[in-house]
Structure formats: C-alpha cells, structure tokens
PDB file of N, CA and C in Angstrom:
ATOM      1  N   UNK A   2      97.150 214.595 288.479  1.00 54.00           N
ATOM      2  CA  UNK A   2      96.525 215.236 287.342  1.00 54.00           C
ATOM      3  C   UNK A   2      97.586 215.792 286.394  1.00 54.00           C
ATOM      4  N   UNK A   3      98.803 216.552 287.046  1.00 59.00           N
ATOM      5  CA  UNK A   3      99.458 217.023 286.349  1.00 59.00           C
ATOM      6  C   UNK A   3     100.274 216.074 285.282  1.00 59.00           C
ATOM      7  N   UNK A   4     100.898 214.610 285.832  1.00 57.00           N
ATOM      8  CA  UNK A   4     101.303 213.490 285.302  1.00 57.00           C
ATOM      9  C   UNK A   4     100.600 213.324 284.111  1.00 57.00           C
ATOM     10  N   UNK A   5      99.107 213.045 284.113  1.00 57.00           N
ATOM     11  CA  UNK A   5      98.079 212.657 283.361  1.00 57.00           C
ATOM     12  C   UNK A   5      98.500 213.620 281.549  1.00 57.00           C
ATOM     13  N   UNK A   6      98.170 215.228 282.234  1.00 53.00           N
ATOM     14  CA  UNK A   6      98.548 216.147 281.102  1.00 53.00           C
ATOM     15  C   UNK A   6      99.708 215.521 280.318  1.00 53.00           C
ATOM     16  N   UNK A   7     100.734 216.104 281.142  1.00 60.00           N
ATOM     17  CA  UNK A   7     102.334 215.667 280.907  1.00 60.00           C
ATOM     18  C   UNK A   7     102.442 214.398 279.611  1.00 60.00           C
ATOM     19  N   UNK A   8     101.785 212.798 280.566  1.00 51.00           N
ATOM     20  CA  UNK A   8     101.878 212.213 279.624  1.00 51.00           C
ATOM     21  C   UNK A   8     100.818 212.168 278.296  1.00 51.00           C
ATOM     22  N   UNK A   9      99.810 212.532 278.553  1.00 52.00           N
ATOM     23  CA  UNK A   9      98.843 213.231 276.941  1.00 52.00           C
ATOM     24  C   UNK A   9      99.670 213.926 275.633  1.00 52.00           C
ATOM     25  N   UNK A  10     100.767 215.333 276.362  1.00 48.00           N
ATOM     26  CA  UNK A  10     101.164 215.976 276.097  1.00 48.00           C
ATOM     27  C   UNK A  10     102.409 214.971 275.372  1.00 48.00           C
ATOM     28  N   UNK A  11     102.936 214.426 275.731  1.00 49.00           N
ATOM     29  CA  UNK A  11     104.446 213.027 274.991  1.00 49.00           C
ATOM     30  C   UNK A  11     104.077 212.524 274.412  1.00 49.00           C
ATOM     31  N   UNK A  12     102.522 211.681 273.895  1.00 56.00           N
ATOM     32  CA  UNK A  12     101.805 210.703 273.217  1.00 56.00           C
ATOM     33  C   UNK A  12     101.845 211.286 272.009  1.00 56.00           C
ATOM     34  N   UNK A  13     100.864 212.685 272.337  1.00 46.00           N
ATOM     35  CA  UNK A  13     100.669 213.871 271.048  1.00 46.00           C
ATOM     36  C   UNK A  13     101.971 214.383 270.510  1.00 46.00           C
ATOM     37  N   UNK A  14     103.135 214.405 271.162  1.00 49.00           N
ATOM     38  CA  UNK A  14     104.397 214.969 270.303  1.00 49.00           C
ATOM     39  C   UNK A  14     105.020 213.485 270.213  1.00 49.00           C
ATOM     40  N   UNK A  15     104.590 212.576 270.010  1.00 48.00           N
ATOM     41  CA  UNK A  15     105.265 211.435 269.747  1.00 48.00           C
ATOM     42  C   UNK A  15     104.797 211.110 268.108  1.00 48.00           C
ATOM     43  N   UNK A  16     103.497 211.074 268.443  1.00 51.00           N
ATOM     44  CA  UNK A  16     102.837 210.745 266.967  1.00 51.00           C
ATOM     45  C   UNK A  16     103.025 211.916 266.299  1.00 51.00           C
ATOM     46  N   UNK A  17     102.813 213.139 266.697  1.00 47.00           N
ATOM     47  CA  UNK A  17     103.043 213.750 265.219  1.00 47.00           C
ATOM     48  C   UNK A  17     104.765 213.793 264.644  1.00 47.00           C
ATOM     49  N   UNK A  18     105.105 213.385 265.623  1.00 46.00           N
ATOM     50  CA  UNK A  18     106.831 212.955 264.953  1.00 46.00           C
ATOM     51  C   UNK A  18     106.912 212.087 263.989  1.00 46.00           C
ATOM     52  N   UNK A  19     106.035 211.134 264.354  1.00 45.00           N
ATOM     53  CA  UNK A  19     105.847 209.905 263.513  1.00 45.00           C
ATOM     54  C   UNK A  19     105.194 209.923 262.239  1.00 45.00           C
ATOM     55  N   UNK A  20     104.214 211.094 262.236  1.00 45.00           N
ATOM     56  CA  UNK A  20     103.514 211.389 261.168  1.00 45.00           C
ATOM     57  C   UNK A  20     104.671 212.012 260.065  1.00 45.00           C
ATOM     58  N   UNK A  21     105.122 212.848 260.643  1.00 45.00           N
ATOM     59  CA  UNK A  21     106.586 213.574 259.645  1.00 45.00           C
ATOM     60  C   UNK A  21     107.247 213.452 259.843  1.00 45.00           C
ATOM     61  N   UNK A  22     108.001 211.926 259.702  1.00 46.00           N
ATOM     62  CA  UNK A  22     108.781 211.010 259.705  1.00 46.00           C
ATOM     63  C   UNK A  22     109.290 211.094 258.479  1.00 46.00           C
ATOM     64  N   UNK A  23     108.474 210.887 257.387  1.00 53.00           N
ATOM     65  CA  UNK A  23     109.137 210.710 256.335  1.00 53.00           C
ATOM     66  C   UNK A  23     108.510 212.313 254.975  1.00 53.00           C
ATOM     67  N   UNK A  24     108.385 213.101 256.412  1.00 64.00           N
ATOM     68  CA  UNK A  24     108.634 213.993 255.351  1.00 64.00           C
ATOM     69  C   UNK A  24     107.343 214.290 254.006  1.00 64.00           C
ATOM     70  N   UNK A  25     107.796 214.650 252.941  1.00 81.00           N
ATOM     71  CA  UNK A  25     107.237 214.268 252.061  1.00 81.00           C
ATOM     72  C   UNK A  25     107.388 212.973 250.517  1.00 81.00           C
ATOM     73  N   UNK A  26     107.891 212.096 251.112  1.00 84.00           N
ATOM     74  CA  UNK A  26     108.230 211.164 250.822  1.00 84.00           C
ATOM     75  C   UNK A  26     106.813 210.023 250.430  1.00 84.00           C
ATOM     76  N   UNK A  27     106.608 209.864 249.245  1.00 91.00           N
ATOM     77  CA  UNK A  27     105.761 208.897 248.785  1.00 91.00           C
ATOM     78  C   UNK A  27     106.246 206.837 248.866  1.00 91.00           C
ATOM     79  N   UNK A  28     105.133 206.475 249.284  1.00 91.00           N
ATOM     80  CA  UNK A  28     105.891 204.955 249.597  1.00 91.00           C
ATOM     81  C   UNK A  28     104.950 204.253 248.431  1.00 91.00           C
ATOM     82  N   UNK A  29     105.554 203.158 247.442  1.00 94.00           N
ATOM     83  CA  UNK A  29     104.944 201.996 246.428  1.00 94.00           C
ATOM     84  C   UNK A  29     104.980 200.918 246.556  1.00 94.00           C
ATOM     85  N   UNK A  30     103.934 199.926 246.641  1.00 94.00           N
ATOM     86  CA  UNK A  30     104.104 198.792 247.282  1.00 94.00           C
ATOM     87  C   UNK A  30     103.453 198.235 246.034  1.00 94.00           C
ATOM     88  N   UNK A  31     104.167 197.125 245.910  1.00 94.00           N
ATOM     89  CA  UNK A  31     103.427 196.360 244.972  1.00 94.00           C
ATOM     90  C   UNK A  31     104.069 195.040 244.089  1.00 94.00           C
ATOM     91  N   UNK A  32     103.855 195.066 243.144  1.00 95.00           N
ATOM     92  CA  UNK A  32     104.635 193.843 242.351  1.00 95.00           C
ATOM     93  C   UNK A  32     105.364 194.204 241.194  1.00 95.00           C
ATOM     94  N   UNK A  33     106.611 194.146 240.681  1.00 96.00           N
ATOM     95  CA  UNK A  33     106.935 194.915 239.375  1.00 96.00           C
ATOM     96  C   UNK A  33     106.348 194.299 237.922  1.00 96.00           C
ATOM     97  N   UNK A  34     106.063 194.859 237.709  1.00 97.00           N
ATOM     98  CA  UNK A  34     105.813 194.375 235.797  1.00 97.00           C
ATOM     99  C   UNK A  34     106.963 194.819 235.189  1.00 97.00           C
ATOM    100  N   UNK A  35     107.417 195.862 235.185  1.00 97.00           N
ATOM    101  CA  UNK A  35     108.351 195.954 234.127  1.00 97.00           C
ATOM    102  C   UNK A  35     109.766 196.675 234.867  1.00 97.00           C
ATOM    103  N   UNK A  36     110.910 195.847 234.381  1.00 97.00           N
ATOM    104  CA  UNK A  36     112.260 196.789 234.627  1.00 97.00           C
ATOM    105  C   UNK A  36     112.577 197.430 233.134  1.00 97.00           C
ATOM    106  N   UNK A  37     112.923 198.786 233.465  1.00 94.00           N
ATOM    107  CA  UNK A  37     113.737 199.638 232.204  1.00 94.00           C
ATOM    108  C   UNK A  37     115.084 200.180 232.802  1.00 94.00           C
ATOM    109  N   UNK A  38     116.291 200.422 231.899  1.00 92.00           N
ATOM    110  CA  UNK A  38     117.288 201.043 232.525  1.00 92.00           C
ATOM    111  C   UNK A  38     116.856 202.166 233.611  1.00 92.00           C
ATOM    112  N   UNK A  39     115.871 203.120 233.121  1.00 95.00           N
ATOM    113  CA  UNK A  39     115.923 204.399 234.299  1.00 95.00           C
ATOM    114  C   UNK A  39     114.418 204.089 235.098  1.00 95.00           C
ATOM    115  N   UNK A  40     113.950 203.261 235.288  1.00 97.00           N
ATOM    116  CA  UNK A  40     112.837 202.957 235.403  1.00 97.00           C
ATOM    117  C   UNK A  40     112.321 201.864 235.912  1.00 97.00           C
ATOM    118  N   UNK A  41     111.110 201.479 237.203  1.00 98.00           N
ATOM    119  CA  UNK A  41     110.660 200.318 237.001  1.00 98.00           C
ATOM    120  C   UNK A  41     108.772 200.736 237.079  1.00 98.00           C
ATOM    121  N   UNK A  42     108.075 199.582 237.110  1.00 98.00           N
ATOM    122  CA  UNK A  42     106.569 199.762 236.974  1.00 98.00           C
ATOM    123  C   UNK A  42     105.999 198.958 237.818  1.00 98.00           C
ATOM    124  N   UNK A  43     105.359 199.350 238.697  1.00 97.00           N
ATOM    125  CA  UNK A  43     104.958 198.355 239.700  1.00 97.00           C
ATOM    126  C   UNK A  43     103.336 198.627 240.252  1.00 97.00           C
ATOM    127  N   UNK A  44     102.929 197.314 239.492  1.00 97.00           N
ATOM    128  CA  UNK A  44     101.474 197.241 240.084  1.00 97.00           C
ATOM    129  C   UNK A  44     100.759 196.951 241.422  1.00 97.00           C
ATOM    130  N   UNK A  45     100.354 197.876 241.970  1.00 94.00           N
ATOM    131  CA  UNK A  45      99.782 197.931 243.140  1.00 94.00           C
ATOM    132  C   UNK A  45      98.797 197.289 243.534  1.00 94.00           C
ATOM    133  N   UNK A  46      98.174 197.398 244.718  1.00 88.00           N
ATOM    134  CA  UNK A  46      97.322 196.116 245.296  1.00 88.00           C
ATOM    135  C   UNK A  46      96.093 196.690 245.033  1.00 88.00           C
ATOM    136  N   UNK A  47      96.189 197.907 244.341  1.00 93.00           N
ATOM    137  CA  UNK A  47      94.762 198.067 243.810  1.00 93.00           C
ATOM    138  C   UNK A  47      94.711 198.109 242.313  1.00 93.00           C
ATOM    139  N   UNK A  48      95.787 197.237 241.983  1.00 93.00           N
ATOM    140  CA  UNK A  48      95.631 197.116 240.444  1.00 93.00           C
ATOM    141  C   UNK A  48      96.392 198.039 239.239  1.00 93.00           C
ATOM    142  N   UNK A  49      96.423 199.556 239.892  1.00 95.00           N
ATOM    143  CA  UNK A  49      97.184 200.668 239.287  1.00 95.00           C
ATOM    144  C   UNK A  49      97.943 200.505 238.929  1.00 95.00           C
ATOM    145  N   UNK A  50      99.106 200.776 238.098  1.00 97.00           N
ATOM    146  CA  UNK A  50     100.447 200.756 237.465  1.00 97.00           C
ATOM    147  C   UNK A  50     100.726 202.348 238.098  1.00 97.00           C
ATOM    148  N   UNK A  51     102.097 202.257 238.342  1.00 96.00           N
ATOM    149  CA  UNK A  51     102.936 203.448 239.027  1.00 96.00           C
ATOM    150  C   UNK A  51     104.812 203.094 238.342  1.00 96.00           C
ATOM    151  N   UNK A  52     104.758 204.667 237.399  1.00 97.00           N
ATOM    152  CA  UNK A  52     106.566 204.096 236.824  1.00 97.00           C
ATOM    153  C   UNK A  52     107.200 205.012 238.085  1.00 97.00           C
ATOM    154  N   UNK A  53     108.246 204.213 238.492  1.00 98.00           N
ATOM    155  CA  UNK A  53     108.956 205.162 239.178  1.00 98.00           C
ATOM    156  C   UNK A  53     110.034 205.172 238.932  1.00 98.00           C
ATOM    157  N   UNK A  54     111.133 206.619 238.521  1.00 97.00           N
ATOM    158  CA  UNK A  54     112.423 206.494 238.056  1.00 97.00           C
ATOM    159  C   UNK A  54     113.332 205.898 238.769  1.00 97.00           C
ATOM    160  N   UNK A  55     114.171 205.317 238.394  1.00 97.00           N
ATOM    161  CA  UNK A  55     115.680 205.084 239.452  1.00 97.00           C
ATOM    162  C   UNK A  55     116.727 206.569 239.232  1.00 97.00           C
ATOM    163  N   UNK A  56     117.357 206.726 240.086  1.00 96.00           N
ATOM    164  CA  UNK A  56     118.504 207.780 239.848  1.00 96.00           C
ATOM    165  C   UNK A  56     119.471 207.121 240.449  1.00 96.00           C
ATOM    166  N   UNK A  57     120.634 207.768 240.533  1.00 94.00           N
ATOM    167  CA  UNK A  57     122.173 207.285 240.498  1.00 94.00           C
ATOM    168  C   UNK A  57     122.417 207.362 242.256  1.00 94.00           C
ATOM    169  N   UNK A  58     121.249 207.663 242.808  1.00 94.00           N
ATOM    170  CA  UNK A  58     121.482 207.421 244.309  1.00 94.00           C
ATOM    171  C   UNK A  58     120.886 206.355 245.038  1.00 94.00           C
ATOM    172  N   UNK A  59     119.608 205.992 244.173  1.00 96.00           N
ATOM    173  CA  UNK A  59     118.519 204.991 244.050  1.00 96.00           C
ATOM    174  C   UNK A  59     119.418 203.579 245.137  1.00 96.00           C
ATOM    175  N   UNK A  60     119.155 203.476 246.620  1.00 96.00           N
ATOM    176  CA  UNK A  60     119.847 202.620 247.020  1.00 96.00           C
ATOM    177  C   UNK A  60     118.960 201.151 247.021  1.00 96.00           C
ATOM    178  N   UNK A  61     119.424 200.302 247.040  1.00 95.00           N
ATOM    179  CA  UNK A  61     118.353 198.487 246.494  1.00 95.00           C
ATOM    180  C   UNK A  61     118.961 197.782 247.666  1.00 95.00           C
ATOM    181  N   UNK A  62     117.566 197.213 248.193  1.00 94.00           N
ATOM    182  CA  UNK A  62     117.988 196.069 249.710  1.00 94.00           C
ATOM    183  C   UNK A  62     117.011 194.532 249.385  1.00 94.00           C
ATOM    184  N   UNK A  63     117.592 194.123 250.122  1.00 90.00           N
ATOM    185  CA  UNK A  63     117.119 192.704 249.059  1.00 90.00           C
ATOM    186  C   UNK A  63     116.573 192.482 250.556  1.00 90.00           C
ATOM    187  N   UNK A  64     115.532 190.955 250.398  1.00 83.00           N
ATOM    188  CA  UNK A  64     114.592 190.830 252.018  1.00 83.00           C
ATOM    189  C   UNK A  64     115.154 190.981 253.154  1.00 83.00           C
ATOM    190  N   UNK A  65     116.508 190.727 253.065  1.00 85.00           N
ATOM    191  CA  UNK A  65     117.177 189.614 254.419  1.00 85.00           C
ATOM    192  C   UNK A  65     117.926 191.477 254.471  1.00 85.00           C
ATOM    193  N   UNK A  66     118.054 192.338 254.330  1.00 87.00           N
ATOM    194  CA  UNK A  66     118.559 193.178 254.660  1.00 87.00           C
ATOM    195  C   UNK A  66     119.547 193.819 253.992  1.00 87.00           C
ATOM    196  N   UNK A  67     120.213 193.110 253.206  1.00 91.00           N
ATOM    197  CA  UNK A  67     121.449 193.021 252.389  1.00 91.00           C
ATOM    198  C   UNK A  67     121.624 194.001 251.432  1.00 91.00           C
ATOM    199  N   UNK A  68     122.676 195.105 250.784  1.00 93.00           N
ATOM    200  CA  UNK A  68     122.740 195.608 249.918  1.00 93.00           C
ATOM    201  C   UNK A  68     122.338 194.733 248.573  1.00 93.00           C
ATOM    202  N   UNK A  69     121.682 195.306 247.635  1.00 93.00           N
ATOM    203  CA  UNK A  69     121.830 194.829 246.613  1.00 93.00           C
ATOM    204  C   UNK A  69     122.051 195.912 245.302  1.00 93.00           C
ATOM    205  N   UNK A  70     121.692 195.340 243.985  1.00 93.00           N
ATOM    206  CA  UNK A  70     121.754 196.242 242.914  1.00 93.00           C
ATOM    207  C   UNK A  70     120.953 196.002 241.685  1.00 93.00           C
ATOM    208  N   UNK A  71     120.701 196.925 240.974  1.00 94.00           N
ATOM    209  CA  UNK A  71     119.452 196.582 239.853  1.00 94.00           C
ATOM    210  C   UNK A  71     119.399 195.960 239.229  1.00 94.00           C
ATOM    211  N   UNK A  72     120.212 194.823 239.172  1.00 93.00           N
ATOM    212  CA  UNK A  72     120.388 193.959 238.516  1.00 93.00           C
ATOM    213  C   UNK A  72     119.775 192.853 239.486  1.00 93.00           C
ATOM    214  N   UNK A  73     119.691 192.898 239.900  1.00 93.00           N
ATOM    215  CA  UNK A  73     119.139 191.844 241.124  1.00 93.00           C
ATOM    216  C   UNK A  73     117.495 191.587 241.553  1.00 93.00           C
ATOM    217  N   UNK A  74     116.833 193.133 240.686  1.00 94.00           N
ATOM    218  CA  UNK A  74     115.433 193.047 240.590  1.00 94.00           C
ATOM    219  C   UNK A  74     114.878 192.155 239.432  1.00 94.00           C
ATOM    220  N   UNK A  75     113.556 191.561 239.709  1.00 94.00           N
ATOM    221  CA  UNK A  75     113.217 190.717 238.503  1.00 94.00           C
ATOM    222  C   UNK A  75     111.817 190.973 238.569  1.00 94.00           C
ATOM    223  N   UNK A  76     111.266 190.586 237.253  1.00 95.00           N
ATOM    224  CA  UNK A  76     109.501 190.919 237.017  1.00 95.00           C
ATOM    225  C   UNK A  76     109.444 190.054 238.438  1.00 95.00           C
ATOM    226  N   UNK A  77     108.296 190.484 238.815  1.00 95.00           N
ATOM    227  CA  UNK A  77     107.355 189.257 239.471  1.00 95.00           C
ATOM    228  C   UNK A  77     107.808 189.744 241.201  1.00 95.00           C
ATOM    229  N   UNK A  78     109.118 190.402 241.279  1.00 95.00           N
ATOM    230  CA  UNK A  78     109.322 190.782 242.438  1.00 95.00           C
ATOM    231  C   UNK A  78     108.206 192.034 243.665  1.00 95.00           C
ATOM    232  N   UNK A  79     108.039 191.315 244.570  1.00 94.00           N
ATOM    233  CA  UNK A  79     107.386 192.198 245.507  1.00 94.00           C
ATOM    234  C   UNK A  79     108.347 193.176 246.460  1.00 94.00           C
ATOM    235  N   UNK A  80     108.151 193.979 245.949  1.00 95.00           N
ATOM    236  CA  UNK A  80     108.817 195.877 246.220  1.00 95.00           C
ATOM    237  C   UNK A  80     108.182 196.565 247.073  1.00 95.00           C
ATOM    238  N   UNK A  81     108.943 197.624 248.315  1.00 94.00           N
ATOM    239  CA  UNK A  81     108.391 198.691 248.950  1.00 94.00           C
ATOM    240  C   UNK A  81     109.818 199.694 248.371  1.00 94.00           C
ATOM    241  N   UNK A  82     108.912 200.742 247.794  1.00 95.00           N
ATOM    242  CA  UNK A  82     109.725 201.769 247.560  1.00 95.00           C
ATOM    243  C   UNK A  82     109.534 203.184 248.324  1.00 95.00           C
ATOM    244  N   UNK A  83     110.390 203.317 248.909  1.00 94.00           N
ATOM    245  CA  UNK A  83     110.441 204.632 249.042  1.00 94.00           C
ATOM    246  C   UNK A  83     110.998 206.188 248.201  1.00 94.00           C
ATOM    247  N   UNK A  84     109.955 207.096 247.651  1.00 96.00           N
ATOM    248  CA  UNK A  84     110.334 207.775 246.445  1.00 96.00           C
ATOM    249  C   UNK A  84     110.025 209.141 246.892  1.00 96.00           C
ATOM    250  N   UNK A  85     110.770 209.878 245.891  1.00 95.00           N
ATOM    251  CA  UNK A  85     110.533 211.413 246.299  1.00 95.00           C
ATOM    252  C   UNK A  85     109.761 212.057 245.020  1.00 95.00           C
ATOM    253  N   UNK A  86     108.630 212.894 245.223  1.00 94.00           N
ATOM    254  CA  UNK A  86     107.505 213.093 244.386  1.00 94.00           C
ATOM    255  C   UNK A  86     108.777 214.826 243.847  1.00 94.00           C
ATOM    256  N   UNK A  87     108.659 214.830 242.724  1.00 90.00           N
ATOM    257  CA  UNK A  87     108.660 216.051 241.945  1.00 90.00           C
ATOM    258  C   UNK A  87     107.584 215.800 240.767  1.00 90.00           C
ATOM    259  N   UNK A  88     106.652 217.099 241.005  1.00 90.00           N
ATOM    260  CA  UNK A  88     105.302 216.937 240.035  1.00 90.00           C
ATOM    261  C   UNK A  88     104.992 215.793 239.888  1.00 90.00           C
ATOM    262  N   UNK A  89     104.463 215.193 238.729  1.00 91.00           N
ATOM    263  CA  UNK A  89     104.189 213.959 238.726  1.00 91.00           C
ATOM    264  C   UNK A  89     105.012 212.761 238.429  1.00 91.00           C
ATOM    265  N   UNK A  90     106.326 213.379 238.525  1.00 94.00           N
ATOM    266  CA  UNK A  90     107.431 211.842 238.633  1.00 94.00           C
ATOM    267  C   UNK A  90     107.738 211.657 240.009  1.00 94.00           C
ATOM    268  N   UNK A  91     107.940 210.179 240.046  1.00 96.00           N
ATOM    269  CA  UNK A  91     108.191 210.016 241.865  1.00 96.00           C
ATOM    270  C   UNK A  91     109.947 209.678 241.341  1.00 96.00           C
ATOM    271  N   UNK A  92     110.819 209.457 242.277  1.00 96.00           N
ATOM    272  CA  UNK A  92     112.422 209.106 241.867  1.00 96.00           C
ATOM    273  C   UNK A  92     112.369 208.587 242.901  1.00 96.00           C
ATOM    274  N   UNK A  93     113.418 207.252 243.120  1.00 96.00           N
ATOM    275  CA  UNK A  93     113.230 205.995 244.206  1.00 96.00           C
ATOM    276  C   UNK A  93     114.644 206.679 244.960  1.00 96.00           C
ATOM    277  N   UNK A  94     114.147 206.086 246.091  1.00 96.00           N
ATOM    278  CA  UNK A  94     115.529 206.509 247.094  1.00 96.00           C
ATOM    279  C   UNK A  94     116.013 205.173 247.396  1.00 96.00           C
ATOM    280  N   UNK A  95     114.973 204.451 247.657  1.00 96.00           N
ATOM    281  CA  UNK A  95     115.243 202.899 248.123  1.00 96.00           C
ATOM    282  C   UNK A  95     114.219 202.122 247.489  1.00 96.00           C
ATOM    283  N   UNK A  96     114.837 200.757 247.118  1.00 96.00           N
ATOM    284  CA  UNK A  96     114.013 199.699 247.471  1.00 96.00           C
ATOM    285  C   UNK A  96     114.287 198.719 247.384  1.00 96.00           C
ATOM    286  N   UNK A  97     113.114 198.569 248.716  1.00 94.00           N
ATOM    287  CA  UNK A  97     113.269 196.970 249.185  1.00 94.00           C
ATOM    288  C   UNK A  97     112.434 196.074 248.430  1.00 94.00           C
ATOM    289  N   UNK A  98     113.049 194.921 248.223  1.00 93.00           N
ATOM    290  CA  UNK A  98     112.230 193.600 247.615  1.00 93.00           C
ATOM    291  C   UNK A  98     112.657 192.089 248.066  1.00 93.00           C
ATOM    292  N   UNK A  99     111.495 191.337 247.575  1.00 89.00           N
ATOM    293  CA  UNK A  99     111.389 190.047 247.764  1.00 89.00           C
ATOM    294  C   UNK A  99     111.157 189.351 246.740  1.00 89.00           C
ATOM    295  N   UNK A 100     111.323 188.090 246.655  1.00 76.00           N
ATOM    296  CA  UNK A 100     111.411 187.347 245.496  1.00 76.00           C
ATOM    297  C   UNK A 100     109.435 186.790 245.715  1.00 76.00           C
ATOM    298  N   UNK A 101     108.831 186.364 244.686  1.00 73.00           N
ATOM    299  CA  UNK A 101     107.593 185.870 244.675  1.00 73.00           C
ATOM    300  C   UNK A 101     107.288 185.299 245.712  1.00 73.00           C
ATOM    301  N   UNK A 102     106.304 184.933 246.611  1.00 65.00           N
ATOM    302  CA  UNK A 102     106.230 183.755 247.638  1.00 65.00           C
ATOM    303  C   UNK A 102     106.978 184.310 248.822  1.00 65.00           C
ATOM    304  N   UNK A 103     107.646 184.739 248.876  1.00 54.00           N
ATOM    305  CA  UNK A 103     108.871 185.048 250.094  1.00 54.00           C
ATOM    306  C   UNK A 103     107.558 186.075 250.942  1.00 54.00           C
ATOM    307  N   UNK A 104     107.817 186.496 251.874  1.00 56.00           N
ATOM    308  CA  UNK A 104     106.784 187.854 252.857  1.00 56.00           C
ATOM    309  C   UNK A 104     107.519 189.085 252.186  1.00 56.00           C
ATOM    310  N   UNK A 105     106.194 189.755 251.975  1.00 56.00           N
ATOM    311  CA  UNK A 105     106.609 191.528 251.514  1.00 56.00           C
ATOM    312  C   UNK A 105     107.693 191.971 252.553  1.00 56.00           C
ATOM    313  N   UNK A 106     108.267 192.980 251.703  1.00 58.00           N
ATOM    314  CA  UNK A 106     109.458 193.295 252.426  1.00 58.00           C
ATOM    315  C   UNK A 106     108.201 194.072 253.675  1.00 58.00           C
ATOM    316  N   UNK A 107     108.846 194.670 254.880  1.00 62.00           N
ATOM    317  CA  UNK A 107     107.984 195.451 255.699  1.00 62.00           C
ATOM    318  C   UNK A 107     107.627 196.439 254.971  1.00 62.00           C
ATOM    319  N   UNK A 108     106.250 197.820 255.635  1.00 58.00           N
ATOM    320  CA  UNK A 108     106.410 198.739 255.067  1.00 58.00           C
ATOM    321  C   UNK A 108     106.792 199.917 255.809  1.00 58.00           C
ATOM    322  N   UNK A 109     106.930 201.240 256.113  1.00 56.00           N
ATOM    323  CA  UNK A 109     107.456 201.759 257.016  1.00 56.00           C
ATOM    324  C   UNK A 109     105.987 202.195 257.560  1.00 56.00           C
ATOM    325  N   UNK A 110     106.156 202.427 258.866  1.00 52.00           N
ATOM    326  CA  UNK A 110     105.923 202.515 260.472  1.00 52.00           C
ATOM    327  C   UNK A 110     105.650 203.649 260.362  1.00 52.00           C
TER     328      UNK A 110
END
C-alpha cells in the first residue's frame, strides 16, 4: 500500500514539473506570412495572425537541428516559436522551422 502512495505521490510531482516547464513562456505554431527586420507574422492553425518580435537574443534552428539565422526564414515556412509574453507583445527566444512540405518542426512536451 505504502509503494502504491509513494508511486501516486512521483506521477503527481512529475507532471506538475512538466506543467512549469516552461514557465511562463507562450508557444506559436503556425505558418509565416510575413518577415520584417524586428518582426515576423505567423498564421496559426486557427487562422489568427500573431506578430511576434525578434530581439538580439532571438536564437533560429532550422528542422534537422542546426543553428540557423534570419535570414534563412522564408514566407511559407512552418515555425514553432517559443516567446516571452510582456503585455501584449510576445519576443521570440527561439525558433524552430521547416521549409513547406517538410514535418512541423516538433512542439514542446
């Protein structure tokens, strides 16, 4: 019985680890429409448009894992971003993308 608790008790502090994992960290999945120097726009799978800034820490991974750089994003690309919400601007920390056709990058876990 006591086992039983015990492991209940690891399941429940497992997941809520997992739950605040990332904190308060907003994730964007979607397709880009538009690149701007400080900026990209990416329409979501429910249709929405979402701008999210780039900043000078803003790190870019291309499918296969690889560093990349903003220059390397293109319309039409499928993006998971991970961003940090201040009021209503989000600012990208990362993102991952894929070229059209290729599998969405993963999303996080």
């Amino acid at each position: 019985m006591q086992s039983k608790f015990i492991s209940a008790l690891a399941i429940c502090a497992l997941i809520s680890t997992m739950a605040f994992a990332h904190g308060d960290k907003k994730h964007v999945m979607g397709t880009i429409e538009k690149i701007n120097p400080d900026s990209v726009v990416v329409k979501q799978t429910d249709g929405k448009s979402v701008e999210v800034k780039l900043v000078s820490a803003t790190m870019y991974v291309s499918r296969d894992g690889k560093a990349a750089k903003l220059s390397d994003l293109a319309v039409g690309d499928r993006v998971v971003i991970h961003a940090t919400p201040a009021g209503d601007t989000l600012s990208a920390d990362e993102i991952k993308f894929s070229v059209p056709g290729a599998p969405a990058p993963s999303s996080p876990k």
